[in-house]
Coordinates of C-alpha atoms and ligand atoms in Angstrom, one line a residue:
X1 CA 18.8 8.1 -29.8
X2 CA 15.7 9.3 -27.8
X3 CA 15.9 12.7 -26.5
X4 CA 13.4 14.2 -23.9
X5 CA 13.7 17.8 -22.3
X6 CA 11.9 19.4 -19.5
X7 CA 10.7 22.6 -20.2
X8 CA 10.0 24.4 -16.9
X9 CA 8.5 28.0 -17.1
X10 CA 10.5 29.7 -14.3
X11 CA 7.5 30.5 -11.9
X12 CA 9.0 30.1 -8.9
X13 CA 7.2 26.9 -8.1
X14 CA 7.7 23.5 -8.5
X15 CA 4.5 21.9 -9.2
X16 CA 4.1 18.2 -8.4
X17 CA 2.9 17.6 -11.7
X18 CA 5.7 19.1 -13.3
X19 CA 8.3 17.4 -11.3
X20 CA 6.3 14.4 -12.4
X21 CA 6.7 15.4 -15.9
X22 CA 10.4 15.8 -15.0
X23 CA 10.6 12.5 -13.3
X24 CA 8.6 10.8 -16.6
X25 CA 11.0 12.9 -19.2
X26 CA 14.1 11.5 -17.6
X27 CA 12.8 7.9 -17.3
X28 CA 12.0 7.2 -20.9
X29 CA 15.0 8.8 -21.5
X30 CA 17.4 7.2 -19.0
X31 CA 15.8 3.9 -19.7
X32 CA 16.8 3.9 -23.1
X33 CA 19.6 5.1 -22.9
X34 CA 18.6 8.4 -24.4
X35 CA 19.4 12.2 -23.2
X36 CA 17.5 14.4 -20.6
X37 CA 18.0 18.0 -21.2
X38 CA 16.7 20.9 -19.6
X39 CA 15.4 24.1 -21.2
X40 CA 13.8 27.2 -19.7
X41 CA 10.9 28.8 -20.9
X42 CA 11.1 32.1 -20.2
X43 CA 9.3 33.5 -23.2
X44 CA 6.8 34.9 -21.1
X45 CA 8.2 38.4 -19.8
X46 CA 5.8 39.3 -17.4
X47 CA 5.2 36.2 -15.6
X48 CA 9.2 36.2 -15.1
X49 CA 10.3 35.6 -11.4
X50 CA 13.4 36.3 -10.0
X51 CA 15.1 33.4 -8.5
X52 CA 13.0 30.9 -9.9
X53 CA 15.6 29.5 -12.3
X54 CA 17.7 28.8 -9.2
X55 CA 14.6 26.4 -7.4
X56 CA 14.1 24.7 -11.2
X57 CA 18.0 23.9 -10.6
X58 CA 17.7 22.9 -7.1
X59 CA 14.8 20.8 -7.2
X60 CA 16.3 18.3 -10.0
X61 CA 19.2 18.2 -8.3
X62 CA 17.9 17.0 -4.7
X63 CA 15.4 14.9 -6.5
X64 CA 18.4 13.0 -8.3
X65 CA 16.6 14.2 -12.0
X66 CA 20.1 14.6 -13.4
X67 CA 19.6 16.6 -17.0
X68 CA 22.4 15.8 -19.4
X69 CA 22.1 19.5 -21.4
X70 CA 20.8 22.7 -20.0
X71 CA 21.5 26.4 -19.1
X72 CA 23.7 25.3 -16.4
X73 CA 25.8 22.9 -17.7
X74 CA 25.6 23.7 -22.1
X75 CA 25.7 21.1 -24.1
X76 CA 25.6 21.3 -28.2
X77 CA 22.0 22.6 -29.0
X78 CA 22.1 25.5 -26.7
X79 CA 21.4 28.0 -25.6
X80 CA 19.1 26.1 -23.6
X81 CA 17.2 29.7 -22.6
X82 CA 14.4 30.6 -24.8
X83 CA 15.0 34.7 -24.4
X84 CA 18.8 33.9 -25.4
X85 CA 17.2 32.3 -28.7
X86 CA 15.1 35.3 -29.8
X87 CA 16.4 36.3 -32.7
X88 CA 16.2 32.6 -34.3
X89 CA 12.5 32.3 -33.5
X90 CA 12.0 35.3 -35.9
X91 CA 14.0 33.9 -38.6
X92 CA 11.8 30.7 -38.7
X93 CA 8.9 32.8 -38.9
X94 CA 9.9 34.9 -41.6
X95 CA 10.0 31.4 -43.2
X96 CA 7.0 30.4 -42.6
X97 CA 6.1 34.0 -44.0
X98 CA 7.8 33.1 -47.4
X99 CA 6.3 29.4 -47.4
X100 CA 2.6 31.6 -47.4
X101 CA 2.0 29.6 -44.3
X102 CA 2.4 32.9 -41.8
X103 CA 1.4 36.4 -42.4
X104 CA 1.8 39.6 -41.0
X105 CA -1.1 41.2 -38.6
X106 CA -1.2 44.6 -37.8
X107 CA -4.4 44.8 -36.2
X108 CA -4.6 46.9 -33.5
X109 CA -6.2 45.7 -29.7
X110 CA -9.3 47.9 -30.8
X111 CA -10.2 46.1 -33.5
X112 CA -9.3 42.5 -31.9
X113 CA -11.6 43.6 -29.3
X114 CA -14.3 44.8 -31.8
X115 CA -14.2 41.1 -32.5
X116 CA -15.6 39.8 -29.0
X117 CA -19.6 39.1 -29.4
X118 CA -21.5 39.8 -26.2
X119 CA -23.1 36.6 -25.6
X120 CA -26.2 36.6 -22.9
X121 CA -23.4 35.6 -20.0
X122 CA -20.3 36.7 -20.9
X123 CA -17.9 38.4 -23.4
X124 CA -16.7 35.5 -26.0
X125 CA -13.7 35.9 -27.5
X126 CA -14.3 35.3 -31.3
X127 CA -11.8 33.5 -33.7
X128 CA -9.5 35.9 -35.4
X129 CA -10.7 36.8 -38.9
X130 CA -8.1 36.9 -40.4
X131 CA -8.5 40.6 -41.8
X132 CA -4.8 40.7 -42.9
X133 CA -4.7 37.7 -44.4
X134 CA -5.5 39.9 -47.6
X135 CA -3.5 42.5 -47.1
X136 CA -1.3 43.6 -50.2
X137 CA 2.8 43.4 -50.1
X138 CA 2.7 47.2 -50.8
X139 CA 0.4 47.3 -48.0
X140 CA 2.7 45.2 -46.0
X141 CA 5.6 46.9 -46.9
X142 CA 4.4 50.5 -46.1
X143 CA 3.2 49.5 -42.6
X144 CA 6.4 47.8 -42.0
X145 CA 8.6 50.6 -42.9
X146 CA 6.3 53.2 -41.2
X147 CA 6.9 50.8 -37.8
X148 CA 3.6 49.8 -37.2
X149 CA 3.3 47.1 -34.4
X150 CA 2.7 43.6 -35.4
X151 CA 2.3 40.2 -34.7
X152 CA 2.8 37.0 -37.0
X153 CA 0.1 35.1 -37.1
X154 CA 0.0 31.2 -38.6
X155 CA -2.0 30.2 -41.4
X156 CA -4.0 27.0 -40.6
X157 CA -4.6 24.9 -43.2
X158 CA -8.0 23.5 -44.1
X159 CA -9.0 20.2 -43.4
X160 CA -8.3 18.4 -40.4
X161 CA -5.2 17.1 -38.1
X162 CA -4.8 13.8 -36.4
X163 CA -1.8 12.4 -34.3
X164 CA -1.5 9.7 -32.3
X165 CA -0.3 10.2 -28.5
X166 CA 1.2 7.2 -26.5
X167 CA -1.6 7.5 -23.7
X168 CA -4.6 9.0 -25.2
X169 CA -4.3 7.4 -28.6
X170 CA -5.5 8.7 -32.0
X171 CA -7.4 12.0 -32.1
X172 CA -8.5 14.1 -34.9
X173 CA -9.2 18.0 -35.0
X174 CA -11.3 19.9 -37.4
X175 CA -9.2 22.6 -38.4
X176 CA -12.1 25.2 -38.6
X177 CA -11.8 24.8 -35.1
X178 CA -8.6 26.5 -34.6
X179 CA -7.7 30.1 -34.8
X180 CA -4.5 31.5 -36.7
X181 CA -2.6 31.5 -33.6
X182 CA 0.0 34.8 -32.9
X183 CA 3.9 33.1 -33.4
X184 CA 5.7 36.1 -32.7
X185 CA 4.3 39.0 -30.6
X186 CA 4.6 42.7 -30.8
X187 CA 7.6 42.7 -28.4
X188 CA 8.8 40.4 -30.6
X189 CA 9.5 37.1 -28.5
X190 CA 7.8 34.0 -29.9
X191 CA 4.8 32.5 -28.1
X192 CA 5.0 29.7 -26.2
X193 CA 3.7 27.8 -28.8
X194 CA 6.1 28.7 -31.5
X195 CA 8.7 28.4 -29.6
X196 CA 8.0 25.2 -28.2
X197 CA 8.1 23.7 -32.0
X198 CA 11.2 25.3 -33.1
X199 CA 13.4 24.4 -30.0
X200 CA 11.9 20.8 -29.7
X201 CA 12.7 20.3 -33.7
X202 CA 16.4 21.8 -33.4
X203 CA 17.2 20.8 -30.3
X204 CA 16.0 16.7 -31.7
X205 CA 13.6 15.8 -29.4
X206 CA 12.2 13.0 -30.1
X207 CA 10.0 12.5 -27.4
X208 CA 7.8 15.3 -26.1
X209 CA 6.1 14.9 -22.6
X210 CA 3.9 16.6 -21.0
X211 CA 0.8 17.4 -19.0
X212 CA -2.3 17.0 -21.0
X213 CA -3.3 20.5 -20.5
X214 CA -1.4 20.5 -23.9
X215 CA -3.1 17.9 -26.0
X216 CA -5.4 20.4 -27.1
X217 CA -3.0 22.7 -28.5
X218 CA -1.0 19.8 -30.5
X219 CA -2.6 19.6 -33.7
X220 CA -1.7 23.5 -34.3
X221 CA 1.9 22.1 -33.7
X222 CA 1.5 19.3 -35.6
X223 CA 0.2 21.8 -38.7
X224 CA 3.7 23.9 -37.8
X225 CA 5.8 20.6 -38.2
X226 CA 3.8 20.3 -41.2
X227 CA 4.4 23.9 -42.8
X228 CA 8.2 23.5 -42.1
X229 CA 8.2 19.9 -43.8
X230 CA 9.6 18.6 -39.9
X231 CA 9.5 15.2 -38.5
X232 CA 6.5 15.2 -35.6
X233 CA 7.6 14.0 -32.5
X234 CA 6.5 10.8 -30.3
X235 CA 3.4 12.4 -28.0
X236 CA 3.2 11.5 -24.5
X237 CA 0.7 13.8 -22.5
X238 CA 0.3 13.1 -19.0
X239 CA -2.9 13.1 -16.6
X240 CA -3.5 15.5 -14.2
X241 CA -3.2 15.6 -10.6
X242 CA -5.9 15.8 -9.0
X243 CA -6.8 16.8 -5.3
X244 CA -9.8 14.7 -5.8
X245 CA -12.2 13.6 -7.9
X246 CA -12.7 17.1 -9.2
X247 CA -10.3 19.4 -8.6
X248 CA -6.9 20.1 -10.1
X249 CA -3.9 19.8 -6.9
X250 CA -3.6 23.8 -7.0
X251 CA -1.0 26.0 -5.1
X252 CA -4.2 26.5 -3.2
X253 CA -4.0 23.4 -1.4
X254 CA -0.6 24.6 0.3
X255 CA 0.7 20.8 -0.8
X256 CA 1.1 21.0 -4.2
X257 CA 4.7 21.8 -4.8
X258 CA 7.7 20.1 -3.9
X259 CA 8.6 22.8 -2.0
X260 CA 5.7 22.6 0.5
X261 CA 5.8 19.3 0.9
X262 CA 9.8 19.7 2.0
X263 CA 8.9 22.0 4.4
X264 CA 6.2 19.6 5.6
X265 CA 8.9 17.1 6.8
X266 CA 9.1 14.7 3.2
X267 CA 12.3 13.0 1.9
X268 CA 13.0 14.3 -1.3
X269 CA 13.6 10.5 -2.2
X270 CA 10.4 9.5 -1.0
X271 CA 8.6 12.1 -2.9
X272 CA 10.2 11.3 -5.8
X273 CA 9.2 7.5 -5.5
X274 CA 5.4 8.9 -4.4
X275 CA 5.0 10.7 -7.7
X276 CA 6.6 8.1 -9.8
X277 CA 3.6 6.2 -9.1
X278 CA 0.9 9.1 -9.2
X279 CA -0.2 7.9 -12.5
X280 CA 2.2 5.1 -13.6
X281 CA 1.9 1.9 -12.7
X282 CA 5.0 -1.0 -12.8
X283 CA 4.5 -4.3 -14.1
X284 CA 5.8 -5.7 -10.7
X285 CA 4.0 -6.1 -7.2
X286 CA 6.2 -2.6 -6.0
X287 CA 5.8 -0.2 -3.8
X288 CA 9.3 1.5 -3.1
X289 CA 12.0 1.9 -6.0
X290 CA 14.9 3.5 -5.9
X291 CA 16.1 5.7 -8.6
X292 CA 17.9 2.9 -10.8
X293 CA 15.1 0.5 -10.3
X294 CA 12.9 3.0 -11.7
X295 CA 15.0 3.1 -14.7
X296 CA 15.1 -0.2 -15.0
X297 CA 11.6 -0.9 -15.1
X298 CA 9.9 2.3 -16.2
X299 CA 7.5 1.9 -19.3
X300 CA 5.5 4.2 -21.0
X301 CA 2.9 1.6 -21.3
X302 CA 2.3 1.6 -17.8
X303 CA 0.8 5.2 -17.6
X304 CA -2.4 5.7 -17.4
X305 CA -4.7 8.2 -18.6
X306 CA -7.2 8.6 -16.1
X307 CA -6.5 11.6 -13.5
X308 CA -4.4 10.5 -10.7
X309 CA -5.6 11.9 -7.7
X310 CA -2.6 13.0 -5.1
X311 CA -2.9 11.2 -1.6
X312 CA -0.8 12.5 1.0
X313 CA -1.7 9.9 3.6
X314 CA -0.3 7.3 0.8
X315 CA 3.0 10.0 0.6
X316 CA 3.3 10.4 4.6
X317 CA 3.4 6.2 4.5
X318 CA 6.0 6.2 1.9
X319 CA 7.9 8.4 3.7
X320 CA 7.9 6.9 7.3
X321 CA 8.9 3.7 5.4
X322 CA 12.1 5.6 3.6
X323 CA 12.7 6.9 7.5
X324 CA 12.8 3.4 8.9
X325 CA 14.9 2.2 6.2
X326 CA 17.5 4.9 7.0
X327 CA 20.8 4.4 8.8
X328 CA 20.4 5.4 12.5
X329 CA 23.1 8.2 12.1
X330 CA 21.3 9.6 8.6
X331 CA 18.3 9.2 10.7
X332 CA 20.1 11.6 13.8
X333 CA 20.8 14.2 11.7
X334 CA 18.1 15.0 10.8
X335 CA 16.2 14.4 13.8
X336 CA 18.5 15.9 16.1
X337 CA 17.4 19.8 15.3
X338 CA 13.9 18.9 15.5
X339 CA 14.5 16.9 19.2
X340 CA 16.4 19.9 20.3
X341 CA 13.7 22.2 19.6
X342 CA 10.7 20.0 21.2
X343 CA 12.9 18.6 24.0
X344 CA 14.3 21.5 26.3
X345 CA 14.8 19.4 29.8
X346 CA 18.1 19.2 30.7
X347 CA 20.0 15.6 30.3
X348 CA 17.5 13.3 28.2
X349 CA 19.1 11.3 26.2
X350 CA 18.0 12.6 22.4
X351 CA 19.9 9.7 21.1
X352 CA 17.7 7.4 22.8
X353 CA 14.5 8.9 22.2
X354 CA 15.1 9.4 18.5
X355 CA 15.5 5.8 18.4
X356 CA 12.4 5.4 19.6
X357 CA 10.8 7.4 17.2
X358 CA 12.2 6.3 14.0
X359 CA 9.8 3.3 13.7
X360 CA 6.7 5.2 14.3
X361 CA 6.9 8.8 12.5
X362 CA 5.1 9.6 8.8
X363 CA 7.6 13.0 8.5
X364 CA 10.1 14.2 10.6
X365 CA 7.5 17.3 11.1
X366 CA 5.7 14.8 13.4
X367 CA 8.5 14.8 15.8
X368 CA 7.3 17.3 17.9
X369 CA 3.9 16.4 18.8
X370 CA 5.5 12.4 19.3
X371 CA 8.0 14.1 22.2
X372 CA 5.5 16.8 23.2
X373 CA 5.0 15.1 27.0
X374 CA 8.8 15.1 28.1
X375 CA 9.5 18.5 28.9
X376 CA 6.1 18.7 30.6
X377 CA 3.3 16.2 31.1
X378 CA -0.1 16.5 29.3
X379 CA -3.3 17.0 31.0
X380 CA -5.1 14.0 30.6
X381 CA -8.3 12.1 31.1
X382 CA -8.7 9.1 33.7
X383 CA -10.0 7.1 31.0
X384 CA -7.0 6.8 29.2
X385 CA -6.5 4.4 31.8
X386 CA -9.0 2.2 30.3
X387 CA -7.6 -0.2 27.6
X388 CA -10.6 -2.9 26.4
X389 CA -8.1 -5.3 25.0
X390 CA -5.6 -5.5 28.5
X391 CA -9.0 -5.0 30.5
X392 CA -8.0 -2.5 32.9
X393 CA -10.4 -0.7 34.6
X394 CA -9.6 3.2 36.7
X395 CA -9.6 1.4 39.6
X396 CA -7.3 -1.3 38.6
X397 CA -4.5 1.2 37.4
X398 CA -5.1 3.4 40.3
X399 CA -4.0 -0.1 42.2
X400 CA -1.2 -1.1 40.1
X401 CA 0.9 2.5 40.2
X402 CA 0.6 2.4 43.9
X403 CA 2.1 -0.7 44.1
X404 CA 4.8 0.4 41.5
X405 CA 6.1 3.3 44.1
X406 CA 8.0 1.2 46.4
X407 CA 9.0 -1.1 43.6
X408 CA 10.6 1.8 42.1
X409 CA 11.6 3.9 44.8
X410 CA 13.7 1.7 46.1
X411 CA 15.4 0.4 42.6
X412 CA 18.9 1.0 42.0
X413 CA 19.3 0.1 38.5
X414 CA 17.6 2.8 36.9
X415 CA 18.4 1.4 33.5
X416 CA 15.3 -0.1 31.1
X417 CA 16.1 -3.6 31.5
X418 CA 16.8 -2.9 35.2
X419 CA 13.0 -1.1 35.7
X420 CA 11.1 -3.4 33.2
X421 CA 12.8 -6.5 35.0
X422 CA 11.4 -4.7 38.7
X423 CA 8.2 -4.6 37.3
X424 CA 8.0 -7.8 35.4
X425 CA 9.0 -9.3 39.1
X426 CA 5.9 -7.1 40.7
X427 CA 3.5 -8.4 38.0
X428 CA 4.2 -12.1 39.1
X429 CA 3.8 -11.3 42.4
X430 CA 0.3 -10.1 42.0
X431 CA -0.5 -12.6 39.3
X432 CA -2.2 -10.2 36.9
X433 CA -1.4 -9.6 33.3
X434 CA 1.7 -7.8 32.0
X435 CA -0.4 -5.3 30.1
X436 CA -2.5 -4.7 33.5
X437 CA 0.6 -2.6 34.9
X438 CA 2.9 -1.9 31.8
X439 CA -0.2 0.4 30.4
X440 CA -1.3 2.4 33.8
X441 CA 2.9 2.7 34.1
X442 CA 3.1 4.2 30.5
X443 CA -0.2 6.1 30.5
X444 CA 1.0 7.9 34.1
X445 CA 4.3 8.8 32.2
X446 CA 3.1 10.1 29.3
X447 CA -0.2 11.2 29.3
X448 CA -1.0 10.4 26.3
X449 CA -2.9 7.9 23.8
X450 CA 0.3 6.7 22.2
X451 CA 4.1 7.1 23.2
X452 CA 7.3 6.5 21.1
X453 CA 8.2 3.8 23.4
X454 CA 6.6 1.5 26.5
X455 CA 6.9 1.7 30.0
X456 CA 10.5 1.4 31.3
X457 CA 11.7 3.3 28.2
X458 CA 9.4 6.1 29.2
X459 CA 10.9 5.5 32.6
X460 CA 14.7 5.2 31.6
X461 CA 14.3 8.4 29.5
X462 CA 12.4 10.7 32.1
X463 CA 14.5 9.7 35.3
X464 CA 14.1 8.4 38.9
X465 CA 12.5 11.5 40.1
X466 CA 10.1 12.5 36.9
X467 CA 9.4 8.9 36.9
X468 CA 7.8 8.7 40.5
X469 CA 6.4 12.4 40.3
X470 CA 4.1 11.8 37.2
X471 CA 3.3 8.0 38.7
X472 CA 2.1 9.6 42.0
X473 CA 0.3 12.4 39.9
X474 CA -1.7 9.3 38.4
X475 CA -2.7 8.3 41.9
X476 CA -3.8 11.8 42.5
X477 CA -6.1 11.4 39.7
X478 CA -7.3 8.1 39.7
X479 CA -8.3 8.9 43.2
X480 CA -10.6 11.5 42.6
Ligands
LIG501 N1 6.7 25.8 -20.4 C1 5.6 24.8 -20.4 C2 5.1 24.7 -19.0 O1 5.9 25.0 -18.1 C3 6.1 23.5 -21.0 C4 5.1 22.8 -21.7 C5 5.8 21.7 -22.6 O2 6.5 20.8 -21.9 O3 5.8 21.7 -23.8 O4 4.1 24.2 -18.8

């Protein structure tokens, strides 16, 4: 059975590209009917954050990436912590150790940095050399029981590594090229990359993802599965994502977690959908998927290895497509707080307006600025008045709202169809083009470029009163 896991580092962040890991890790999983389990890397003491367990939780759990073992929820290869597996990291080293495929190193920072060459631009940091490779057992053995800090350090065999990934193919590694990598430190946790090895080997993973920030590092694993006599695992290292051509999405860019793009107005489910396709492509014409149909058709063939660059105008269309497609009531809830914040005149109809906006917003962040002109009407330019494609002129408008007054003024049935049928009627008496007083009527109530609705909506929505005032504050302008 095919068994991924997600190994977050608890950072306190949620990159896109590891959610995307995430999303992949569960996919070939789910879609194979294999397990997803989650396992926290927190091997690293001093990059530890506090809380940051709870926002790897979270995120899975509003982005629908269910894991099937983990911390949280156990499962029969746990602990699913890497500091609550300490003690068994040490035992596989001391394996290695006997295997003569480890050794002890007791060389102190002074000497390690002795080792750096000053090169004409900056300090390099040279391989080890393996001074305690030759160190005697008596040797060993005194140093040991005097309680001389250490590290265990790997012994890379000669020759050379290759592996095959799923995406990036074959690739071979001199292994002169490699140093005898630290296992276990002197605080004696493992290293990242010991660890990874061990859990992914007793936990039976059969399929290890991840960003390709790692391929580099894989043959020293490979030469671990190696020295223990382990099965190597099915490769799949993922692009990066890329703010552009050239540079990585960093936390920089205030868009590259899933975080920040929540707070910027996204559906979890949208982003989700976005970043299934930020380096994956489907055999199928297919824009939006839901969760299952992702399983369905996901295929590691489909990845690609070039970098996928993140698009957030490609994002803000995916989302204002997942807003159309919600329920009206969904939709309210989650518009309401927003309308209530941007709308303080007393008895618009929220309701109404949100309708109005549905259609046309990206985020629900956009909200605001789409209702900015009800509570008070925009200054504006006369030459909004001008639209090439309806033909208006300033003059024309300036016309057309004084005629609308009366009409208006003197209508009872203040309702949309009751105001858009008044003014339909005044259009036919002057002969002239719908467009020719719908837009001077819209651009008068609004003040703006584009509104969330047309004319009589504007008109229903603002009342009698607003309705004439901002008309007549049209006139005032036009006249000048
Ligand atoms: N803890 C590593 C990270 O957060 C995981 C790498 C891996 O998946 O092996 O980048």
């Amino acid at each position: 059975m095919i068994r991924t896991r997600f190994a977050p580092s608890p950072t306190g962040y949620m990159h896109i590209g590891n959610l995307r890991t995430a999303l992949y890790e569960f996919l070939i999983a789910k879609s194979q009917g294999g397990k997803f389990i989650l396992r926290i890397e927190d091997t690293d003491r001093e990059r530890f954050v506090d809380g940051a367990i709870d926002i790897i939780y979270d995120t899975l759990k509003v982005s629908g990436i269910t894991h099937d073992e983990g911390p949280d929820i156990g499962g029969p290869y746990g602990p699913y912590v890497q500091s609550e597996r300490k003690n068994d990291y040490l035992k596989y080293a001391l394996e290695l150790i006997e295997k003569g495929e480890a050794y002890y190193c007791f060389c102190t920072k002074e000497r390690l940095d002795s080792l750096k060459t000053e090169t004409t631009e900056h300090e390099q940091i040279a391989k080890y050399d393996r001074h305690c490779l030759s160190l005697s057992k008596e040797e060993i053995e005194k140093n040991l029981e005097e309680g001389k800090p250490y590290v265990i350090r790997q012994k890379i065999r000669e020759g050379s590594t290759t592996f095959h990934d799923e995406v990036y193919g074959d690739i071979t590694v001199d292994n002169a090229e490699m140093e005898d990598q630290i296992l276990i430190k002197s605080d004696g946790y493992p290293t990242y990359n010991f660890a990874n090895v061990i859990d992914d080997h007793v936990m039976d993973i059969t399929h290890v993802v991840r960003g390709a920030e790692y391929l580099s590092s894989t043959p020293k694993y490979n030469l671990l599965y190696e020295a223990f006599g382990w099965k190597i695992p099915t490769y799949i290292h993922l692009p990066a994502v890329m703010k552009d051509q050239h540079h990585k999405l960093s936390k920089r860019n205030g868009d590259a977690s899933f975080q920040d793009l929540v707070a910027k107005g996204y559906l979890p489910k949208a982003i989700i959908n976005y970043i299934a396709l930020l380096g994956w492509s489907p055999s199928v014409n297919q824009e939006i998927f839901t969760m299952d149909e992702l399983i369905n058709i996901f295929d590691i063939k489909g990845i690609s290895k070039s970098p996928a660059i993140f698009d957030p105008v490609k994002l803000t269309w995916m989302n204002g497509e997942y807003i159309k497609k919600m329920s009206f009531d969904e939709f309210y809830k989650l518009a309401e707080p927003k309308l209530k914040e941007a709308v303080k005149t007393e008895g618009i109809d929220l309701k109404k307006l949100a309708g109005y906006v549905q259609t046309r917003i990206g985020t629900f962040n956009d909200i605001a600025e789409m209702v900015d002109f009800v509570d008070s009407l925009p200054e504006y330019e006369t030459s909004l008045y001008v639209h090439k494609k309806m033909k208006t002129t300033e003059e024309m408008c300036l016309e057309h709202l004084k005629k609308a007054v009366p009409v208006l003024e003197n209508l009872d049935d203040w309702t949309n169809e009751g105001i858009y049928n008044a003014l339909i009627a005044l259009i036919g008496e002057l002969g002239i083009k719908n467009g020719q007083m719908l837009w001077p009527v819209r651009t008068a109530l609004s003040g703006k470029p584009t509104s969330p609705c047309g004319a009589s909506e504007l008109a229903e929505l603002l009342g009698k009163d607003e309705t004439i005032k901002r008309i007549n504050k049209g006139i005032e302008l036009l006249s000048k």
